[in-house]
Amino acid sequence: SSQKKANDGFHKMDDAYRSALLMELDLIRQTSSSTEGDKIPLRSIYFGGGTPSLAPTSTLRSILSAIIDRDDGPFCIPEDGHGIEITIEMDPGTFTEDKLRELRNAGFNRICLGVQSFDDAILESISRVHRRKDVLESIAMIDRVFGDDRLGNDRGKTSTIHAVPFTYSLDLISGLPGLSLAKWAETLETAMHLNPRPDHLSLYDLQVEEGTVFGKWYGSNRDDDEDDDEEERNGNALAKIRSPPTISIEAGKTKELPFLPSADVCAYMYRYASGYLRAKGYEHYEI
């Protein structure tokens, strides 16, 4: 069946990737010093880029073991007792509570959740499969599994795996199609009312690039130069939006796409988020 072929293809890809990564780690081991004083102390390990949580837990375990469990490896756990922060990126609605328990037992102590938005219409417009309810259910599951490992709870702090208190982060995107200033403010407010509240937020502005679907729909620039001057003369730059484009969905029928916020609106979203989150106790930094 097509499902069996898809599963077989996924497992082949997983096997190939795991083998390649373990081979690279082994090359690092062979070309590095394994003398205790020369080893590299690790502060963090980050599994990101796509949705690595979809990989089998056995794959994740084998990679972690190759990094931190080998006596002849080039890496070591810091001697200050603070442990290693081990992060994995996950998407809402793509994991179960059992999967979270497996990840916790494997040593993961930080989750980066790709929420992007709490608005179902916006999530649909950017082709995300999860919805608001999936976000809330995912956070509730995370709290049930990792809640006792959060800062202020002493459970497991004597072990290497749980020496670092559990934290979680949310990814949110500004400048999305259909996202107004009011909706962006509501997005941030919703994040602040989550229980537990995220320890960290990664905020990104949507970049419309040539050669992408958004680039085809909206063009590579957010603003039409010829439309800018009149709005700016009227002192109404924040109200500017591009006219919604239309796409053909079937013969003789078109669909109007959500508006794309202007560059000025996106800049204001950035400034608003910085000020609002500072007031909520978050420290603003850039990478």
PDB file of C-alpha atoms in Angstrom:
ATOM      1  CA  SER A   1       0.000   0.000   0.000  1.00  0.00           C
ATOM      2  CA  SER A   2       1.027   3.636  -0.349  1.00  0.00           C
ATOM      3  CA  GLN A   3       1.197   3.962   3.451  1.00  0.00           C
ATOM      4  CA  LYS A   4       3.588   1.016   3.695  1.00  0.00           C
ATOM      5  CA  LYS A   5       5.785   2.518   0.983  1.00  0.00           C
ATOM      6  CA  ALA A   6       5.817   5.831   2.858  1.00  0.00           C
ATOM      7  CA  ASN A   7       6.774   4.105   6.111  1.00  0.00           C
ATOM      8  CA  ASP A   8       9.481   2.082   4.392  1.00  0.00           C
ATOM      9  CA  GLY A   9      10.838   5.235   2.782  1.00  0.00           C
ATOM     10  CA  PHE A  10      10.877   7.058   6.116  1.00  0.00           C
ATOM     11  CA  HIS A  11      12.750   4.243   7.863  1.00  0.00           C
ATOM     12  CA  LYS A  12      15.316   4.053   5.052  1.00  0.00           C
ATOM     13  CA  MET A  13      15.855   7.804   5.304  1.00  0.00           C
ATOM     14  CA  ASP A  14      16.151   7.570   9.103  1.00  0.00           C
ATOM     15  CA  ASP A  15      18.659   4.723   8.883  1.00  0.00           C
ATOM     16  CA  ALA A  16      20.748   6.591   6.314  1.00  0.00           C
ATOM     17  CA  TYR A  17      20.749   9.838   8.291  1.00  0.00           C
ATOM     18  CA  ARG A  18      21.535   8.140  11.594  1.00  0.00           C
ATOM     19  CA  SER A  19      24.415   6.179  10.011  1.00  0.00           C
ATOM     20  CA  ALA A  20      25.849   9.320   8.409  1.00  0.00           C
ATOM     21  CA  LEU A  21      25.652  11.340  11.626  1.00  0.00           C
ATOM     22  CA  LEU A  22      27.159   8.577  13.763  1.00  0.00           C
ATOM     23  CA  MET A  23      29.941   8.175  11.210  1.00  0.00           C
ATOM     24  CA  GLU A  24      30.699  11.901  11.402  1.00  0.00           C
ATOM     25  CA  LEU A  25      30.764  11.782  15.201  1.00  0.00           C
ATOM     26  CA  ASP A  26      33.148   8.840  15.003  1.00  0.00           C
ATOM     27  CA  LEU A  27      35.447  10.794  12.683  1.00  0.00           C
ATOM     28  CA  ILE A  28      35.458  13.637  15.209  1.00  0.00           C
ATOM     29  CA  ARG A  29      36.353  11.105  17.903  1.00  0.00           C
ATOM     30  CA  GLN A  30      39.207   9.670  15.835  1.00  0.00           C
ATOM     31  CA  THR A  31      40.717  13.076  15.082  1.00  0.00           C
ATOM     32  CA  SER A  32      40.278  14.607  18.552  1.00  0.00           C
ATOM     33  CA  SER A  33      41.997  14.099  21.864  1.00  0.00           C
ATOM     34  CA  SER A  34      40.267  11.767  24.311  1.00  0.00           C
ATOM     35  CA  THR A  35      42.500  12.856  27.200  1.00  0.00           C
ATOM     36  CA  GLU A  36      40.262  13.953  30.049  1.00  0.00           C
ATOM     37  CA  GLY A  37      41.757  17.429  30.336  1.00  0.00           C
ATOM     38  CA  ASP A  38      41.491  18.085  26.592  1.00  0.00           C
ATOM     39  CA  LYS A  39      37.857  17.104  26.159  1.00  0.00           C
ATOM     40  CA  ILE A  40      35.281  19.710  25.122  1.00  0.00           C
ATOM     41  CA  PRO A  41      32.715  20.439  27.872  1.00  0.00           C
ATOM     42  CA  LEU A  42      29.226  20.588  26.407  1.00  0.00           C
ATOM     43  CA  ARG A  43      26.706  23.143  27.641  1.00  0.00           C
ATOM     44  CA  SER A  44      23.941  22.342  25.168  1.00  0.00           C
ATOM     45  CA  ILE A  45      22.882  19.889  22.478  1.00  0.00           C
ATOM     46  CA  TYR A  46      20.210  21.043  20.027  1.00  0.00           C
ATOM     47  CA  PHE A  47      18.144  18.805  17.739  1.00  0.00           C
ATOM     48  CA  GLY A  48      16.550  21.190  15.246  1.00  0.00           C
ATOM     49  CA  GLY A  49      15.880  21.937  11.627  1.00  0.00           C
ATOM     50  CA  GLY A  50      12.533  20.509  10.556  1.00  0.00           C
ATOM     51  CA  THR A  51      10.777  18.272  13.060  1.00  0.00           C
ATOM     52  CA  PRO A  52      13.414  15.965  14.586  1.00  0.00           C
ATOM     53  CA  SER A  53      10.879  14.674  17.120  1.00  0.00           C
ATOM     54  CA  LEU A  54       9.383  12.598  14.288  1.00  0.00           C
ATOM     55  CA  ALA A  55      12.546  10.501  14.309  1.00  0.00           C
ATOM     56  CA  PRO A  56      12.376   7.258  16.303  1.00  0.00           C
ATOM     57  CA  THR A  57      13.501   7.695  19.900  1.00  0.00           C
ATOM     58  CA  SER A  58      16.094   4.962  19.273  1.00  0.00           C
ATOM     59  CA  THR A  59      17.749   7.210  16.696  1.00  0.00           C
ATOM     60  CA  LEU A  60      17.829  10.161  19.079  1.00  0.00           C
ATOM     61  CA  ARG A  61      19.200   7.968  21.866  1.00  0.00           C
ATOM     62  CA  SER A  62      21.981   6.564  19.672  1.00  0.00           C
ATOM     63  CA  ILE A  63      23.085  10.073  18.682  1.00  0.00           C
ATOM     64  CA  LEU A  64      23.067  11.312  22.277  1.00  0.00           C
ATOM     65  CA  SER A  65      24.976   8.233  23.421  1.00  0.00           C
ATOM     66  CA  ALA A  66      27.647   8.788  20.773  1.00  0.00           C
ATOM     67  CA  ILE A  67      28.069  12.363  21.982  1.00  0.00           C
ATOM     68  CA  ILE A  68      28.120  12.033  25.766  1.00  0.00           C
ATOM     69  CA  ASP A  69      28.383   8.380  26.798  1.00  0.00           C
ATOM     70  CA  ARG A  70      31.627   7.261  25.126  1.00  0.00           C
ATOM     71  CA  ASP A  71      34.635   7.290  27.461  1.00  0.00           C
ATOM     72  CA  ASP A  72      36.942   7.744  24.472  1.00  0.00           C
ATOM     73  CA  GLY A  73      34.846  10.522  22.951  1.00  0.00           C
ATOM     74  CA  PRO A  74      35.971  14.164  22.528  1.00  0.00           C
ATOM     75  CA  PHE A  75      33.144  15.631  24.604  1.00  0.00           C
ATOM     76  CA  CYS A  76      32.432  15.661  28.319  1.00  0.00           C
ATOM     77  CA  ILE A  77      29.842  16.833  30.828  1.00  0.00           C
ATOM     78  CA  PRO A  78      30.830  20.116  32.556  1.00  0.00           C
ATOM     79  CA  GLU A  79      32.413  19.555  35.959  1.00  0.00           C
ATOM     80  CA  ASP A  80      30.440  22.379  37.570  1.00  0.00           C
ATOM     81  CA  GLY A  81      27.445  20.064  37.984  1.00  0.00           C
ATOM     82  CA  HIS A  82      25.116  22.197  35.879  1.00  0.00           C
ATOM     83  CA  GLY A  83      24.568  19.417  33.359  1.00  0.00           C
ATOM     84  CA  ILE A  84      23.775  19.755  29.664  1.00  0.00           C
ATOM     85  CA  GLU A  85      20.721  21.468  28.205  1.00  0.00           C
ATOM     86  CA  ILE A  86      19.334  19.080  25.550  1.00  0.00           C
ATOM     87  CA  THR A  87      16.737  20.631  23.248  1.00  0.00           C
ATOM     88  CA  ILE A  88      14.459  19.146  20.608  1.00  0.00           C
ATOM     89  CA  GLU A  89      12.173  20.967  18.196  1.00  0.00           C
ATOM     90  CA  MET A  90       8.594  19.664  18.008  1.00  0.00           C
ATOM     91  CA  ASP A  91       5.375  20.647  16.257  1.00  0.00           C
ATOM     92  CA  PRO A  92       2.024  20.653  18.070  1.00  0.00           C
ATOM     93  CA  GLY A  93      -0.145  17.659  17.294  1.00  0.00           C
ATOM     94  CA  THR A  94       2.735  15.475  16.073  1.00  0.00           C
ATOM     95  CA  PHE A  95       3.572  13.643  19.322  1.00  0.00           C
ATOM     96  CA  THR A  96       1.957  11.663  22.106  1.00  0.00           C
ATOM     97  CA  GLU A  97       2.416  11.622  25.860  1.00  0.00           C
ATOM     98  CA  ASP A  98       4.284   8.317  25.517  1.00  0.00           C
ATOM     99  CA  LYS A  99       6.706   9.973  23.073  1.00  0.00           C
ATOM    100  CA  LEU A 100       7.325  12.754  25.590  1.00  0.00           C
ATOM    101  CA  ARG A 101       8.091  10.205  28.316  1.00  0.00           C
ATOM    102  CA  GLU A 102      10.571   8.499  25.998  1.00  0.00           C
ATOM    103  CA  LEU A 103      12.259  11.832  25.303  1.00  0.00           C
ATOM    104  CA  ARG A 104      12.439  12.663  29.005  1.00  0.00           C
ATOM    105  CA  ASN A 105      13.963   9.276  29.788  1.00  0.00           C
ATOM    106  CA  ALA A 106      16.454   9.769  26.967  1.00  0.00           C
ATOM    107  CA  GLY A 107      17.679  12.978  28.620  1.00  0.00           C
ATOM    108  CA  PHE A 108      15.878  15.790  26.829  1.00  0.00           C
ATOM    109  CA  ASN A 109      15.184  18.714  29.143  1.00  0.00           C
ATOM    110  CA  ARG A 110      14.079  21.480  26.785  1.00  0.00           C
ATOM    111  CA  ILE A 111      11.385  21.568  24.088  1.00  0.00           C
ATOM    112  CA  CYS A 112      11.042  24.174  21.362  1.00  0.00           C
ATOM    113  CA  LEU A 113       7.427  24.102  20.170  1.00  0.00           C
ATOM    114  CA  GLY A 114       6.698  25.393  16.649  1.00  0.00           C
ATOM    115  CA  VAL A 115       3.405  27.153  17.389  1.00  0.00           C
ATOM    116  CA  GLN A 116       3.745  30.056  14.872  1.00  0.00           C
ATOM    117  CA  SER A 117       0.198  31.312  15.590  1.00  0.00           C
ATOM    118  CA  PHE A 118      -2.845  30.616  17.760  1.00  0.00           C
ATOM    119  CA  ASP A 119      -5.245  31.682  14.991  1.00  0.00           C
ATOM    120  CA  ASP A 120      -6.720  28.725  13.075  1.00  0.00           C
ATOM    121  CA  ALA A 121      -7.392  30.759   9.922  1.00  0.00           C
ATOM    122  CA  ILE A 122      -3.796  31.995   9.811  1.00  0.00           C
ATOM    123  CA  LEU A 123      -2.418  28.510  10.498  1.00  0.00           C
ATOM    124  CA  GLU A 124      -4.480  27.180   7.602  1.00  0.00           C
ATOM    125  CA  SER A 125      -3.285  29.973   5.303  1.00  0.00           C
ATOM    126  CA  ILE A 126       0.362  29.000   5.895  1.00  0.00           C
ATOM    127  CA  SER A 127      -0.421  25.285   5.447  1.00  0.00           C
ATOM    128  CA  ARG A 128       0.244  24.236   9.041  1.00  0.00           C
ATOM    129  CA  VAL A 129      -1.476  21.011  10.019  1.00  0.00           C
ATOM    130  CA  HIS A 130      -1.971  21.902  13.687  1.00  0.00           C
ATOM    131  CA  ARG A 131      -4.631  24.174  15.153  1.00  0.00           C
ATOM    132  CA  ARG A 132      -5.014  26.173  18.376  1.00  0.00           C
ATOM    133  CA  LYS A 133      -6.481  23.210  20.262  1.00  0.00           C
ATOM    134  CA  ASP A 134      -3.449  21.103  19.310  1.00  0.00           C
ATOM    135  CA  VAL A 135      -1.153  23.762  20.778  1.00  0.00           C
ATOM    136  CA  LEU A 136      -3.036  23.812  24.080  1.00  0.00           C
ATOM    137  CA  GLU A 137      -3.208  20.009  24.264  1.00  0.00           C
ATOM    138  CA  SER A 138       0.516  19.714  23.481  1.00  0.00           C
ATOM    139  CA  ILE A 139       1.463  22.150  26.255  1.00  0.00           C
ATOM    140  CA  ALA A 140      -0.787  20.303  28.712  1.00  0.00           C
ATOM    141  CA  MET A 141       0.935  17.011  27.823  1.00  0.00           C
ATOM    142  CA  ILE A 142       4.368  18.591  28.180  1.00  0.00           C
ATOM    143  CA  ASP A 143       3.435  19.847  31.638  1.00  0.00           C
ATOM    144  CA  ARG A 144       2.137  16.431  32.721  1.00  0.00           C
ATOM    145  CA  VAL A 145       5.364  14.708  31.679  1.00  0.00           C
ATOM    146  CA  PHE A 146       7.991  17.351  32.510  1.00  0.00           C
ATOM    147  CA  GLY A 147       6.238  19.502  35.111  1.00  0.00           C
ATOM    148  CA  ASP A 148       8.079  17.984  38.081  1.00  0.00           C
ATOM    149  CA  ASP A 149      11.426  18.774  36.411  1.00  0.00           C
ATOM    150  CA  ARG A 150      10.827  22.505  36.181  1.00  0.00           C
ATOM    151  CA  LEU A 151      12.848  25.040  38.153  1.00  0.00           C
ATOM    152  CA  GLY A 152      12.096  24.912  41.868  1.00  0.00           C
ATOM    153  CA  ASN A 153      11.422  21.180  41.993  1.00  0.00           C
ATOM    154  CA  ASP A 154      14.209  18.925  43.256  1.00  0.00           C
ATOM    155  CA  ARG A 155      13.089  15.721  41.537  1.00  0.00           C
ATOM    156  CA  GLY A 156      15.903  14.017  39.695  1.00  0.00           C
ATOM    157  CA  LYS A 157      18.466  16.811  40.163  1.00  0.00           C
ATOM    158  CA  THR A 158      21.095  14.317  41.316  1.00  0.00           C
ATOM    159  CA  SER A 159      21.186  12.633  37.907  1.00  0.00           C
ATOM    160  CA  THR A 160      23.086  13.830  34.845  1.00  0.00           C
ATOM    161  CA  ILE A 161      19.960  13.609  32.734  1.00  0.00           C
ATOM    162  CA  HIS A 162      17.824  15.902  34.866  1.00  0.00           C
ATOM    163  CA  ALA A 163      20.510  18.145  36.370  1.00  0.00           C
ATOM    164  CA  VAL A 164      19.183  20.963  34.165  1.00  0.00           C
ATOM    165  CA  PRO A 165      15.657  22.136  35.072  1.00  0.00           C
ATOM    166  CA  PHE A 166      13.139  21.559  32.274  1.00  0.00           C
ATOM    167  CA  THR A 167      12.153  24.573  30.168  1.00  0.00           C
ATOM    168  CA  TYR A 168      10.142  25.050  27.002  1.00  0.00           C
ATOM    169  CA  SER A 169      10.115  27.652  24.275  1.00  0.00           C
ATOM    170  CA  LEU A 170       7.564  28.755  21.674  1.00  0.00           C
ATOM    171  CA  ASP A 171       8.205  29.825  18.079  1.00  0.00           C
ATOM    172  CA  LEU A 172       5.883  32.606  16.884  1.00  0.00           C
ATOM    173  CA  ILE A 173       5.883  34.383  13.509  1.00  0.00           C
ATOM    174  CA  SER A 174       4.942  38.001  12.858  1.00  0.00           C
ATOM    175  CA  GLY A 175       4.127  39.414   9.435  1.00  0.00           C
ATOM    176  CA  LEU A 176       1.986  36.434   8.448  1.00  0.00           C
ATOM    177  CA  PRO A 177      -0.812  36.778   5.875  1.00  0.00           C
ATOM    178  CA  GLY A 178      -3.960  38.029   7.610  1.00  0.00           C
ATOM    179  CA  LEU A 179      -2.110  39.065  10.773  1.00  0.00           C
ATOM    180  CA  SER A 180      -3.133  42.514  11.973  1.00  0.00           C
ATOM    181  CA  LEU A 181      -1.531  44.506  14.776  1.00  0.00           C
ATOM    182  CA  ALA A 182      -4.469  43.626  17.020  1.00  0.00           C
ATOM    183  CA  LYS A 183      -4.102  39.921  16.261  1.00  0.00           C
ATOM    184  CA  TRP A 184      -0.362  40.077  16.937  1.00  0.00           C
ATOM    185  CA  ALA A 185      -1.014  41.687  20.315  1.00  0.00           C
ATOM    186  CA  GLU A 186      -3.555  38.947  21.011  1.00  0.00           C
ATOM    187  CA  THR A 187      -1.001  36.296  19.993  1.00  0.00           C
ATOM    188  CA  LEU A 188       1.507  37.566  22.554  1.00  0.00           C
ATOM    189  CA  GLU A 189      -1.158  37.903  25.235  1.00  0.00           C
ATOM    190  CA  THR A 190      -2.281  34.321  24.625  1.00  0.00           C
ATOM    191  CA  ALA A 191       1.308  33.124  25.047  1.00  0.00           C
ATOM    192  CA  MET A 192       1.538  34.961  28.383  1.00  0.00           C
ATOM    193  CA  HIS A 193      -1.609  33.267  29.663  1.00  0.00           C
ATOM    194  CA  LEU A 194      -0.463  29.729  28.894  1.00  0.00           C
ATOM    195  CA  ASN A 195      -0.054  27.442  31.877  1.00  0.00           C
ATOM    196  CA  PRO A 196       2.797  26.945  32.343  1.00  0.00           C
ATOM    197  CA  ARG A 197       4.043  30.124  30.723  1.00  0.00           C
ATOM    198  CA  PRO A 198       6.868  29.570  28.210  1.00  0.00           C
ATOM    199  CA  ASP A 199      10.361  30.148  29.574  1.00  0.00           C
ATOM    200  CA  HIS A 200      11.534  31.502  26.236  1.00  0.00           C
ATOM    201  CA  LEU A 201      10.025  32.874  23.027  1.00  0.00           C
ATOM    202  CA  SER A 202      11.597  32.863  19.567  1.00  0.00           C
ATOM    203  CA  LEU A 203       9.932  35.507  17.404  1.00  0.00           C
ATOM    204  CA  TYR A 204      10.485  35.559  13.657  1.00  0.00           C
ATOM    205  CA  ASP A 205       9.236  37.913  10.964  1.00  0.00           C
ATOM    206  CA  LEU A 206       7.985  36.199   7.824  1.00  0.00           C
ATOM    207  CA  GLN A 207      10.418  36.716   4.976  1.00  0.00           C
ATOM    208  CA  VAL A 208       8.846  36.478   1.525  1.00  0.00           C
ATOM    209  CA  GLU A 209      11.476  35.085  -0.816  1.00  0.00           C
ATOM    210  CA  GLU A 210      11.555  34.574  -4.566  1.00  0.00           C
ATOM    211  CA  GLY A 211      11.022  30.988  -5.639  1.00  0.00           C
ATOM    212  CA  THR A 212       8.627  30.226  -2.769  1.00  0.00           C
ATOM    213  CA  VAL A 213       4.846  29.906  -2.786  1.00  0.00           C
ATOM    214  CA  PHE A 214       4.510  33.169  -0.867  1.00  0.00           C
ATOM    215  CA  GLY A 215       6.889  34.816  -3.303  1.00  0.00           C
ATOM    216  CA  LYS A 216       4.684  33.713  -6.189  1.00  0.00           C
ATOM    217  CA  TRP A 217       1.528  34.935  -4.470  1.00  0.00           C
ATOM    218  CA  TYR A 218       2.715  38.198  -2.987  1.00  0.00           C
ATOM    219  CA  GLY A 219       5.930  39.094  -4.819  1.00  0.00           C
ATOM    220  CA  SER A 220       9.368  39.318  -3.233  1.00  0.00           C
ATOM    221  CA  ASN A 221       8.761  42.725  -1.617  1.00  0.00           C
ATOM    222  CA  ARG A 222       6.203  43.544   1.034  1.00  0.00           C
ATOM    223  CA  ASP A 223       5.467  47.054  -0.245  1.00  0.00           C
ATOM    224  CA  ASP A 224       4.706  48.387  -3.695  1.00  0.00           C
ATOM    225  CA  ASP A 225       7.003  51.423  -4.030  1.00  0.00           C
ATOM    226  CA  GLU A 226       4.418  53.417  -5.928  1.00  0.00           C
ATOM    227  CA  ASP A 227       1.872  52.973  -3.129  1.00  0.00           C
ATOM    228  CA  ASP A 228       4.195  54.135  -0.347  1.00  0.00           C
ATOM    229  CA  ASP A 229       4.443  57.902  -0.856  1.00  0.00           C
ATOM    230  CA  GLU A 230       0.789  58.851  -0.492  1.00  0.00           C
ATOM    231  CA  GLU A 231       0.313  56.805   2.686  1.00  0.00           C
ATOM    232  CA  GLU A 232       3.495  58.242   4.225  1.00  0.00           C
ATOM    233  CA  ARG A 233       2.418  61.786   3.359  1.00  0.00           C
ATOM    234  CA  ASN A 234      -0.831  61.117   5.180  1.00  0.00           C
ATOM    235  CA  GLY A 235       1.089  59.885   8.241  1.00  0.00           C
ATOM    236  CA  ASN A 236      -0.687  56.550   8.053  1.00  0.00           C
ATOM    237  CA  ALA A 237       2.177  54.157   7.389  1.00  0.00           C
ATOM    238  CA  LEU A 238       0.957  51.653   9.976  1.00  0.00           C
ATOM    239  CA  ALA A 239      -2.348  51.252   8.165  1.00  0.00           C
ATOM    240  CA  LYS A 240      -0.707  50.190   4.913  1.00  0.00           C
ATOM    241  CA  ILE A 241      -1.390  46.732   3.604  1.00  0.00           C
ATOM    242  CA  ARG A 242      -0.993  45.299   0.169  1.00  0.00           C
ATOM    243  CA  SER A 243      -4.108  44.507  -1.764  1.00  0.00           C
ATOM    244  CA  PRO A 244      -4.972  40.832  -1.357  1.00  0.00           C
ATOM    245  CA  PRO A 245      -3.978  38.844  -4.445  1.00  0.00           C
ATOM    246  CA  THR A 246      -6.119  36.108  -5.939  1.00  0.00           C
ATOM    247  CA  ILE A 247      -5.142  32.646  -7.087  1.00  0.00           C
ATOM    248  CA  SER A 248      -6.887  30.190  -9.372  1.00  0.00           C
ATOM    249  CA  ILE A 249      -8.226  27.186  -7.512  1.00  0.00           C
ATOM    250  CA  GLU A 250     -10.045  25.500 -10.392  1.00  0.00           C
ATOM    251  CA  ALA A 251     -11.306  26.312 -13.862  1.00  0.00           C
ATOM    252  CA  GLY A 252     -13.022  29.694 -13.812  1.00  0.00           C
ATOM    253  CA  LYS A 253     -12.748  30.128 -10.036  1.00  0.00           C
ATOM    254  CA  THR A 254     -10.401  32.243  -7.984  1.00  0.00           C
ATOM    255  CA  LYS A 255      -9.696  32.614  -4.289  1.00  0.00           C
ATOM    256  CA  GLU A 256      -8.757  35.847  -2.545  1.00  0.00           C
ATOM    257  CA  LEU A 257      -5.718  35.414  -0.322  1.00  0.00           C
ATOM    258  CA  PRO A 258      -5.309  37.105   3.078  1.00  0.00           C
ATOM    259  CA  PHE A 259      -3.563  40.489   3.032  1.00  0.00           C
ATOM    260  CA  LEU A 260       0.147  40.632   3.749  1.00  0.00           C
ATOM    261  CA  PRO A 261       1.154  43.198   6.403  1.00  0.00           C
ATOM    262  CA  SER A 262       3.445  45.945   5.130  1.00  0.00           C
ATOM    263  CA  ALA A 263       7.068  46.310   6.179  1.00  0.00           C
ATOM    264  CA  ASP A 264       6.083  49.233   8.422  1.00  0.00           C
ATOM    265  CA  VAL A 265       3.437  47.164  10.166  1.00  0.00           C
ATOM    266  CA  CYS A 266       5.933  44.327  10.633  1.00  0.00           C
ATOM    267  CA  ALA A 267       8.455  46.756  12.142  1.00  0.00           C
ATOM    268  CA  TYR A 268       5.815  47.938  14.585  1.00  0.00           C
ATOM    269  CA  MET A 269       4.997  44.313  15.488  1.00  0.00           C
ATOM    270  CA  TYR A 270       8.686  43.851  16.309  1.00  0.00           C
ATOM    271  CA  ARG A 271       8.821  46.960  18.510  1.00  0.00           C
ATOM    272  CA  TYR A 272       5.559  46.111  20.227  1.00  0.00           C
ATOM    273  CA  ALA A 273       6.689  42.552  21.019  1.00  0.00           C
ATOM    274  CA  SER A 274       9.989  43.820  22.427  1.00  0.00           C
ATOM    275  CA  GLY A 275       8.314  46.301  24.765  1.00  0.00           C
ATOM    276  CA  TYR A 276       5.434  44.054  25.773  1.00  0.00           C
ATOM    277  CA  LEU A 277       7.605  41.043  26.586  1.00  0.00           C
ATOM    278  CA  ARG A 278      10.145  43.144  28.494  1.00  0.00           C
ATOM    279  CA  ALA A 279       7.258  44.320  30.658  1.00  0.00           C
ATOM    280  CA  LYS A 280       6.379  40.651  31.255  1.00  0.00           C
ATOM    281  CA  GLY A 281       9.888  39.881  32.523  1.00  0.00           C
ATOM    282  CA  TYR A 282      11.578  38.570  29.369  1.00  0.00           C
ATOM    283  CA  GLU A 283      15.041  39.683  28.296  1.00  0.00           C
ATOM    284  CA  HIS A 284      15.335  40.722  24.659  1.00  0.00           C
ATOM    285  CA  TYR A 285      18.361  39.393  22.746  1.00  0.00           C
ATOM    286  CA  GLU A 286      19.287  38.911  19.096  1.00  0.00           C
ATOM    287  CA  ILE A 287      21.240  36.152  17.364  1.00  0.00           C
TER     288      ILE A 287
END
